[in-house]
Amino acid sequence: MSLARHELVERLHNAHLTENGRQFRQKMTASHLTPYGTKYASETDVPKFKIPKEGAPADTVSQLIRDELDLDGKPNLNLASFVGTYMEPNAIQLMTENLSKNLADNDEYPAMMSLHERCVSILAHLWGAKKNEKAVGSATTGSSEAIHLGGLAMKRRWQEHRKAKGLDATQPNIIMGANAQVALEKFARYFDVEARILPVSKESKYRLDPELVRKNVDENTIGVFVIMGSTYTGHFEPEKTGIDIPIHVDAASGGFVAPFTHAQAGGSKWDFQLPRVKSINTSGHKYGLVYAGVGWIVWRDEAYLPQHLVFELHYLGGTEKSYTLNFSQPGTQVVAQYYNLIHLGFNGYREIMENCLRNARLLSKSLEASGWYTCVSDIHRRPCAAEGVLSGAKHAVLGEEGETSADYVAGLPVVSFRLTDEFKTEFPHIKQESVSLLLRVRQWIIPNYALPPAEDATEILRVVVRESMSLDLLDRLIADLVSVTQTLIDNDEVDLSILQKQKPAGDSRLHRDAMGKRLADGIHRSVC
């Protein structure tokens, strides 16, 4: 471009070209150079409780939120939770691609609904569905919704049966152990069913006692909630009560553990192989290995799902049936669940669950080898002779080499432990909760809480071993547990008193005095 022409172009650019008083060209200026270059850097608080009149740049807002979320614990070090914190990149990509799909829109997303139906079928077969029965089921937002649906189906069937005989149907009750997760008691409270919460004991391994079930069943009992994997100690509950009464199995965690491990349920039947088991729920976001947001419920046959709980909807040009408490629901977790089931297959899930149990046994044995701790969970202990059938069968096939979960008491990969009586006698000033607090300083989240009512004088620390707990990470955890305990031993009562007063910002947990009263009866929330 010639110099003269260049000067002409520059004059045009600099000209104040206007139309109706409005200038066409304005000089561009950057509102900020970095996410920290706005008014929120030092002049103005970020709005917290009311929507601001003016918005803010996207990069600034995302950075501010990211910075605040940095104050959270690290999910992989949160050993309090059963909820999975790891998924493979391919699964994450599938989830991202399907984030906008609503599981409720059957007609709009038929391919996703097909994956949903396949997941239900796979789970039904995994749990022993019979060929002469037509299993039905659905994805839910989690096990809590699934439990409510299973309980509702039992209540409606009981009511129909009573009314058909001209009997009173206004006093339903349901039986569960005091070790039950709070969602089970919520069902009873929300849907007007008397909750008969039976005490658990050391003798019953802190789980439902079949003998107490027999004593508490009557004509108004709609069913029994049986837990396949106690959140306290990981024990599987026995299901042979000898009473012809419906059972709903809360297999929130165990539903993806027992079918795959060599130990299974310790030789006992627990699923649809038992005629009295009418429905089973599980959490895909626990040992189903999907991120949070998906549960499953399956009924052994459509006859056990009362038809007036099923809604036929004419929606967006299609007709669909719905029997969930929610309507709109993300479908992306269903896609991820199907990915895991097909990608891992039976052997892949078995490998992961066996690894989890192996690491849980290593942690259990290491804790007891220290002499400072004893385990309340039993997955590291050999079964008695009467329970060793699976172990014997395994050795007959594989020989003596290569231990598996079948050589040990069946249960979830959960380690529940406490200070030994000898330790507490020698160091009476050391409180068990101090171990939890000091581990939190090292970023480990390990809860310290009481066992169920009637046994709540005993507090336990609990570690949930998930897929992402590698041997390296486990070694570090064991080292930190030893280090923290030694620190407590090396300090006197005055030094440790400050720990008892610590309460993280935003912590809504009750003070110890209030907690003692809260645990007097009923079910309290166990960490899950």
Short mmCIF file of C-alpha atoms in Angstrom, two decimals, residues 85-425:
data_model
loop_
_atom_site.label_atom_id
_atom_site.label_comp_id
_atom_site.label_asym_id
_atom_site.label_seq_id
_atom_site.Cartn_x
_atom_site.Cartn_y
_atom_site.Cartn_z
CA THR A 85 -14.27 -40.29 42.84
CA TYR A 86 -12.64 -41.77 39.76
CA MET A 87 -13.82 -42.52 36.24
CA GLU A 88 -11.87 -43.31 33.10
CA PRO A 89 -11.38 -40.52 30.50
CA ASN A 90 -13.56 -42.30 27.92
CA ALA A 91 -16.42 -42.52 30.42
CA ILE A 92 -16.03 -38.85 31.36
CA GLN A 93 -16.12 -37.89 27.67
CA LEU A 94 -19.35 -39.86 27.18
CA MET A 95 -20.86 -38.14 30.20
CA THR A 96 -19.85 -34.72 28.91
CA GLU A 97 -21.34 -35.41 25.48
CA ASN A 98 -24.68 -36.38 27.04
CA LEU A 99 -24.97 -33.82 29.83
CA SER A 100 -27.93 -32.08 28.21
CA LYS A 101 -30.09 -35.20 27.85
CA ASN A 102 -33.07 -35.64 30.16
CA LEU A 103 -33.80 -39.25 31.09
CA ALA A 104 -37.49 -38.35 31.37
CA ASP A 105 -37.74 -37.58 27.65
CA ASN A 106 -38.13 -41.16 26.43
CA ASP A 107 -39.46 -40.25 23.01
CA GLU A 108 -36.71 -37.72 22.30
CA TYR A 109 -33.80 -39.92 23.43
CA PRO A 110 -34.71 -43.51 22.48
CA ALA A 111 -31.08 -44.65 22.21
CA MET A 112 -30.35 -43.54 25.77
CA MET A 113 -33.53 -45.24 26.98
CA SER A 114 -32.34 -48.42 25.31
CA LEU A 115 -29.12 -48.23 27.34
CA HIS A 116 -31.25 -47.71 30.44
CA GLU A 117 -33.28 -50.85 29.75
CA ARG A 118 -30.10 -52.85 29.14
CA CYS A 119 -28.66 -51.75 32.50
CA VAL A 120 -31.84 -52.91 34.28
CA SER A 121 -31.66 -56.26 32.49
CA ILE A 122 -27.97 -56.74 33.30
CA LEU A 123 -28.56 -56.01 36.99
CA ALA A 124 -31.60 -58.28 37.14
CA HIS A 125 -29.59 -61.20 35.75
CA LEU A 126 -26.62 -60.35 37.96
CA TRP A 127 -28.95 -60.61 40.96
CA GLY A 128 -30.40 -63.98 40.07
CA ALA A 129 -33.56 -63.10 38.13
CA LYS A 130 -35.60 -66.18 37.17
CA LYS A 131 -36.47 -67.05 33.56
CA ASN A 132 -40.14 -67.47 34.38
CA GLU A 133 -40.36 -64.01 35.95
CA LYS A 134 -40.39 -60.63 34.21
CA ALA A 135 -38.06 -58.34 36.14
CA VAL A 136 -38.69 -54.59 35.92
CA GLY A 137 -36.71 -51.68 37.23
CA SER A 138 -35.50 -48.14 36.81
CA ALA A 139 -32.64 -45.76 37.31
CA THR A 140 -33.09 -43.34 40.23
CA THR A 141 -31.18 -40.34 41.53
CA GLY A 142 -29.58 -42.61 44.14
CA SER A 143 -30.35 -45.39 46.58
CA SER A 144 -32.53 -43.16 48.77
CA GLU A 145 -35.13 -42.76 46.02
CA ALA A 146 -34.84 -46.44 45.17
CA ILE A 147 -35.42 -47.45 48.80
CA HIS A 148 -38.54 -45.29 48.95
CA LEU A 149 -39.87 -46.92 45.79
CA GLY A 150 -39.18 -50.40 47.11
CA GLY A 151 -40.88 -49.58 50.41
CA LEU A 152 -43.87 -48.00 48.66
CA ALA A 153 -44.39 -51.10 46.52
CA MET A 154 -44.39 -53.30 49.63
CA LYS A 155 -46.83 -50.97 51.39
CA ARG A 156 -49.27 -50.85 48.45
CA ARG A 157 -49.21 -54.62 47.97
CA TRP A 158 -49.87 -55.13 51.70
CA GLN A 159 -52.76 -52.66 51.57
CA GLU A 160 -54.28 -54.35 48.53
CA HIS A 161 -53.99 -57.76 50.19
CA ARG A 162 -55.60 -56.53 53.42
CA LYS A 163 -58.44 -54.69 51.68
CA ALA A 164 -59.21 -57.72 49.51
CA LYS A 165 -59.79 -59.68 52.72
CA GLY A 166 -61.80 -56.89 54.34
CA LEU A 167 -59.09 -56.23 56.95
CA ASP A 168 -57.84 -52.95 58.37
CA ALA A 169 -55.01 -51.48 56.28
CA THR A 170 -54.20 -48.34 58.24
CA GLN A 171 -51.45 -49.56 60.61
CA PRO A 172 -48.53 -50.71 58.45
CA ASN A 173 -45.11 -51.30 59.97
CA ILE A 174 -41.71 -52.14 58.54
CA ILE A 175 -38.72 -53.76 60.21
CA MET A 176 -35.10 -52.64 59.97
CA GLY A 177 -31.98 -52.73 62.09
CA ALA A 178 -30.62 -49.74 63.98
CA ASN A 179 -27.62 -49.92 61.66
CA ALA A 180 -29.83 -48.86 58.74
CA GLN A 181 -28.89 -45.83 56.69
CA VAL A 182 -31.17 -42.85 57.34
CA ALA A 183 -32.96 -43.18 53.98
CA LEU A 184 -34.76 -46.27 55.30
CA GLU A 185 -36.20 -44.40 58.26
CA LYS A 186 -37.08 -41.50 55.97
CA PHE A 187 -39.28 -43.85 53.96
CA ALA A 188 -41.20 -44.83 57.10
CA ARG A 189 -41.64 -41.24 58.24
CA TYR A 190 -42.54 -39.74 54.86
CA PHE A 191 -45.00 -42.49 53.89
CA ASP A 192 -46.73 -43.08 57.23
CA VAL A 193 -45.32 -46.48 58.11
CA GLU A 194 -44.35 -47.43 61.66
CA ALA A 195 -40.61 -48.02 61.73
CA ARG A 196 -39.74 -50.94 63.98
CA ILE A 197 -36.06 -50.29 64.49
CA LEU A 198 -34.46 -53.31 66.11
CA PRO A 199 -31.32 -52.95 68.20
CA VAL A 200 -28.04 -54.41 66.99
CA SER A 201 -25.27 -55.77 69.18
CA LYS A 202 -21.73 -57.00 69.19
CA GLU A 203 -23.10 -60.54 69.18
CA SER A 204 -25.10 -59.84 65.98
CA LYS A 205 -22.00 -58.16 64.48
CA TYR A 206 -23.82 -54.82 64.64
CA ARG A 207 -26.40 -55.94 62.08
CA LEU A 208 -30.02 -57.07 62.00
CA ASP A 209 -30.68 -60.08 64.25
CA PRO A 210 -33.02 -62.61 62.55
CA GLU A 211 -34.30 -63.77 65.95
CA LEU A 212 -35.46 -60.25 66.79
CA VAL A 213 -37.17 -60.03 63.41
CA ARG A 214 -39.20 -63.14 64.22
CA LYS A 215 -40.31 -61.61 67.51
CA ASN A 216 -41.41 -58.30 65.97
CA VAL A 217 -43.28 -59.42 62.85
CA ASP A 218 -47.07 -59.29 62.91
CA GLU A 219 -49.96 -59.14 60.45
CA ASN A 220 -49.32 -55.43 59.81
CA THR A 221 -45.68 -55.88 58.79
CA ILE A 222 -45.34 -54.87 55.15
CA GLY A 223 -41.81 -56.19 54.88
CA VAL A 224 -38.23 -56.13 56.12
CA PHE A 225 -35.41 -53.87 55.00
CA VAL A 226 -32.24 -55.97 54.86
CA ILE A 227 -28.89 -54.27 54.33
CA MET A 228 -26.36 -55.83 52.00
CA GLY A 229 -23.37 -54.07 53.44
CA SER A 230 -23.72 -52.12 56.67
CA THR A 231 -22.35 -48.59 56.44
CA TYR A 232 -20.89 -48.99 59.93
CA THR A 233 -18.81 -52.13 59.61
CA GLY A 234 -19.37 -53.47 56.08
CA HIS A 235 -21.04 -56.68 57.32
CA PHE A 236 -23.63 -58.39 55.12
CA GLU A 237 -26.91 -59.11 56.89
CA PRO A 238 -28.40 -62.62 57.05
CA GLU A 239 -31.69 -62.94 55.17
CA LYS A 240 -32.98 -66.29 56.43
CA THR A 241 -35.67 -65.33 58.91
CA GLY A 242 -37.88 -68.37 58.42
CA ILE A 243 -40.89 -66.07 58.03
CA ASP A 244 -42.85 -65.70 54.80
CA ILE A 245 -42.67 -61.93 54.55
CA PRO A 246 -41.43 -59.68 51.72
CA ILE A 247 -37.84 -58.49 51.82
CA HIS A 248 -36.39 -55.41 50.17
CA VAL A 249 -32.59 -55.58 50.01
CA ASP A 250 -30.77 -52.28 50.41
CA ALA A 251 -27.66 -53.22 48.45
CA ALA A 252 -26.53 -49.62 47.98
CA SER A 253 -22.91 -50.75 48.16
CA GLY A 254 -23.09 -54.54 48.28
CA GLY A 255 -25.09 -54.85 45.06
CA PHE A 256 -21.92 -54.26 43.06
CA VAL A 257 -19.61 -56.12 45.46
CA ALA A 258 -21.17 -59.45 46.43
CA PRO A 259 -21.96 -60.65 42.86
CA PHE A 260 -18.38 -60.17 41.68
CA THR A 261 -16.15 -61.23 44.56
CA HIS A 262 -15.00 -64.78 45.21
CA ALA A 263 -16.49 -64.46 48.72
CA GLN A 264 -19.88 -63.44 47.29
CA ALA A 265 -22.16 -63.19 50.37
CA GLY A 266 -20.16 -65.70 52.39
CA GLY A 267 -22.02 -68.73 51.09
CA SER A 268 -25.48 -67.35 51.83
CA LYS A 269 -28.06 -66.47 49.22
CA TRP A 270 -29.08 -62.82 49.30
CA ASP A 271 -30.67 -61.87 45.98
CA PHE A 272 -33.58 -63.08 43.82
CA GLN A 273 -32.49 -66.66 44.46
CA LEU A 274 -34.44 -66.19 47.69
CA PRO A 275 -38.18 -66.18 46.88
CA ARG A 276 -38.96 -63.66 49.63
CA VAL A 277 -36.64 -61.04 48.12
CA LYS A 278 -39.02 -58.94 46.04
CA SER A 279 -36.85 -55.93 45.21
CA ILE A 280 -33.23 -54.81 45.37
CA ASN A 281 -31.64 -51.39 45.11
CA THR A 282 -28.06 -50.34 44.55
CA SER A 283 -26.04 -47.18 43.97
CA GLY A 284 -24.35 -46.94 40.61
CA HIS A 285 -22.32 -44.08 42.04
CA LYS A 286 -20.74 -46.26 44.72
CA TYR A 287 -19.17 -49.56 43.71
CA GLY A 288 -20.95 -49.30 40.35
CA LEU A 289 -18.06 -46.90 39.68
CA VAL A 290 -20.06 -43.97 38.25
CA TYR A 291 -19.88 -40.38 39.49
CA ALA A 292 -22.61 -39.28 41.91
CA GLY A 293 -26.19 -39.15 40.69
CA VAL A 294 -27.45 -42.63 39.83
CA GLY A 295 -29.11 -45.46 41.72
CA TRP A 296 -31.04 -48.50 40.57
CA ILE A 297 -34.04 -50.50 41.73
CA VAL A 298 -35.15 -53.84 40.30
CA TRP A 299 -38.26 -55.86 41.18
CA ARG A 300 -37.99 -59.59 40.58
CA ASP A 301 -41.28 -59.54 38.65
CA GLU A 302 -43.67 -56.86 37.47
CA ALA A 303 -46.31 -58.40 39.76
CA TYR A 304 -44.46 -56.89 42.74
CA LEU A 305 -44.76 -53.36 41.36
CA PRO A 306 -48.42 -52.37 41.98
CA GLN A 307 -49.91 -50.93 38.82
CA HIS A 308 -51.35 -47.83 40.46
CA LEU A 309 -47.77 -46.78 41.26
CA VAL A 310 -47.09 -46.74 37.52
CA PHE A 311 -48.06 -43.55 35.68
CA GLU A 312 -48.71 -43.58 31.95
CA LEU A 313 -47.65 -40.22 30.59
CA HIS A 314 -48.46 -38.61 27.26
CA TYR A 315 -45.59 -36.21 26.98
CA LEU A 316 -43.95 -34.37 24.06
CA GLY A 317 -45.66 -36.54 21.48
CA GLY A 318 -44.92 -39.88 23.06
CA THR A 319 -46.38 -42.26 25.62
CA GLU A 320 -44.21 -43.47 28.47
CA LYS A 321 -44.52 -45.16 31.83
CA SER A 322 -43.02 -43.68 34.96
CA TYR A 323 -42.66 -45.10 38.46
CA THR A 324 -40.01 -42.88 39.98
CA LEU A 325 -40.38 -40.07 42.51
CA ASN A 326 -38.53 -37.65 40.24
CA PHE A 327 -39.41 -36.79 36.67
CA SER A 328 -36.60 -34.86 35.03
CA GLN A 329 -33.30 -36.57 35.72
CA PRO A 330 -29.85 -36.46 34.11
CA GLY A 331 -29.32 -39.36 31.75
CA THR A 332 -25.57 -39.04 31.47
CA GLN A 333 -24.87 -41.30 34.49
CA VAL A 334 -26.94 -44.06 32.87
CA VAL A 335 -24.70 -43.84 29.80
CA ALA A 336 -21.64 -44.08 32.04
CA GLN A 337 -23.10 -47.04 33.93
CA TYR A 338 -23.64 -48.95 30.70
CA TYR A 339 -20.10 -48.07 29.61
CA ASN A 340 -18.68 -49.56 32.82
CA LEU A 341 -20.77 -52.71 32.60
CA ILE A 342 -19.70 -53.40 29.01
CA HIS A 343 -16.13 -52.14 29.24
CA LEU A 344 -15.24 -53.90 32.50
CA GLY A 345 -17.41 -56.96 32.14
CA PHE A 346 -17.75 -59.46 34.96
CA ASN A 347 -14.03 -60.13 35.26
CA GLY A 348 -13.13 -56.45 35.26
CA TYR A 349 -15.52 -55.72 38.12
CA ARG A 350 -14.23 -58.80 39.94
CA GLU A 351 -10.63 -57.60 39.64
CA ILE A 352 -11.50 -54.16 41.02
CA MET A 353 -13.58 -55.49 43.93
CA GLU A 354 -10.95 -58.09 44.84
CA ASN A 355 -8.28 -55.36 44.79
CA CYS A 356 -10.41 -53.21 47.10
CA LEU A 357 -10.90 -56.08 49.54
CA ARG A 358 -7.22 -57.03 49.40
CA ASN A 359 -6.17 -53.47 50.29
CA ALA A 360 -8.82 -53.31 53.02
CA ARG A 361 -7.41 -56.52 54.53
CA LEU A 362 -3.88 -55.09 54.39
CA LEU A 363 -5.02 -51.95 56.22
CA SER A 364 -6.91 -54.03 58.82
CA LYS A 365 -3.95 -56.29 59.54
CA SER A 366 -1.52 -53.34 59.68
CA LEU A 367 -3.71 -51.52 62.19
CA GLU A 368 -3.95 -54.54 64.47
CA ALA A 369 -0.23 -55.26 64.11
CA SER A 370 0.48 -51.84 65.61
CA GLY A 371 -1.02 -52.96 68.91
CA TRP A 372 -2.82 -49.63 69.14
CA TYR A 373 -5.97 -50.49 67.21
CA THR A 374 -8.47 -53.31 66.92
CA CYS A 375 -10.86 -53.76 64.01
CA VAL A 376 -14.61 -53.99 64.42
CA SER A 377 -15.00 -55.05 60.79
CA ASP A 378 -14.21 -58.68 59.97
CA ILE A 379 -13.16 -58.89 56.31
CA HIS A 380 -9.54 -59.66 57.33
CA ARG A 381 -10.55 -62.60 59.52
CA ARG A 382 -10.88 -66.21 58.45
CA PRO A 383 -14.42 -67.59 58.49
CA CYS A 384 -15.34 -70.35 60.89
CA ALA A 385 -15.45 -73.89 59.52
CA ALA A 386 -19.18 -73.75 58.88
CA GLU A 387 -18.76 -70.62 56.74
CA GLY A 388 -15.70 -71.83 54.84
CA VAL A 389 -17.51 -73.67 52.05
CA LEU A 390 -16.57 -71.13 49.37
CA SER A 391 -12.96 -71.12 50.49
CA GLY A 392 -12.81 -74.91 50.27
CA ALA A 393 -14.38 -74.90 46.82
CA LYS A 394 -11.94 -72.27 45.63
CA HIS A 395 -8.93 -74.24 46.85
CA ALA A 396 -10.27 -77.36 45.16
CA VAL A 397 -10.18 -75.49 41.84
CA LEU A 398 -7.24 -73.11 42.20
CA GLY A 399 -5.08 -74.90 44.75
CA GLU A 400 -3.57 -73.26 47.81
CA GLU A 401 -1.83 -70.39 46.05
CA GLY A 402 -3.40 -66.98 45.53
CA GLU A 403 -5.63 -65.91 48.37
CA THR A 404 -8.92 -64.25 47.47
CA SER A 405 -11.83 -62.81 49.39
CA ALA A 406 -13.26 -66.35 49.63
CA ASP A 407 -10.62 -67.11 52.27
CA TYR A 408 -12.04 -64.43 54.53
CA VAL A 409 -15.32 -63.25 56.05
CA ALA A 410 -17.49 -61.71 53.34
CA GLY A 411 -18.29 -58.01 53.47
CA LEU A 412 -17.67 -54.61 51.95
CA PRO A 413 -14.12 -53.24 51.57
CA VAL A 414 -14.64 -51.19 54.72
CA VAL A 415 -12.28 -50.97 57.69
CA SER A 416 -13.90 -49.94 60.97
CA PHE A 417 -11.48 -49.72 63.86
CA ARG A 418 -10.98 -48.26 67.31
CA LEU A 419 -8.29 -47.81 69.93
CA THR A 420 -7.67 -50.98 71.92
CA ASP A 421 -8.80 -51.18 75.54
CA GLU A 422 -5.17 -51.55 76.57
CA PHE A 423 -4.24 -48.36 74.72
CA LYS A 424 -7.06 -46.41 76.35
CA THR A 425 -6.00 -47.66 79.78
#
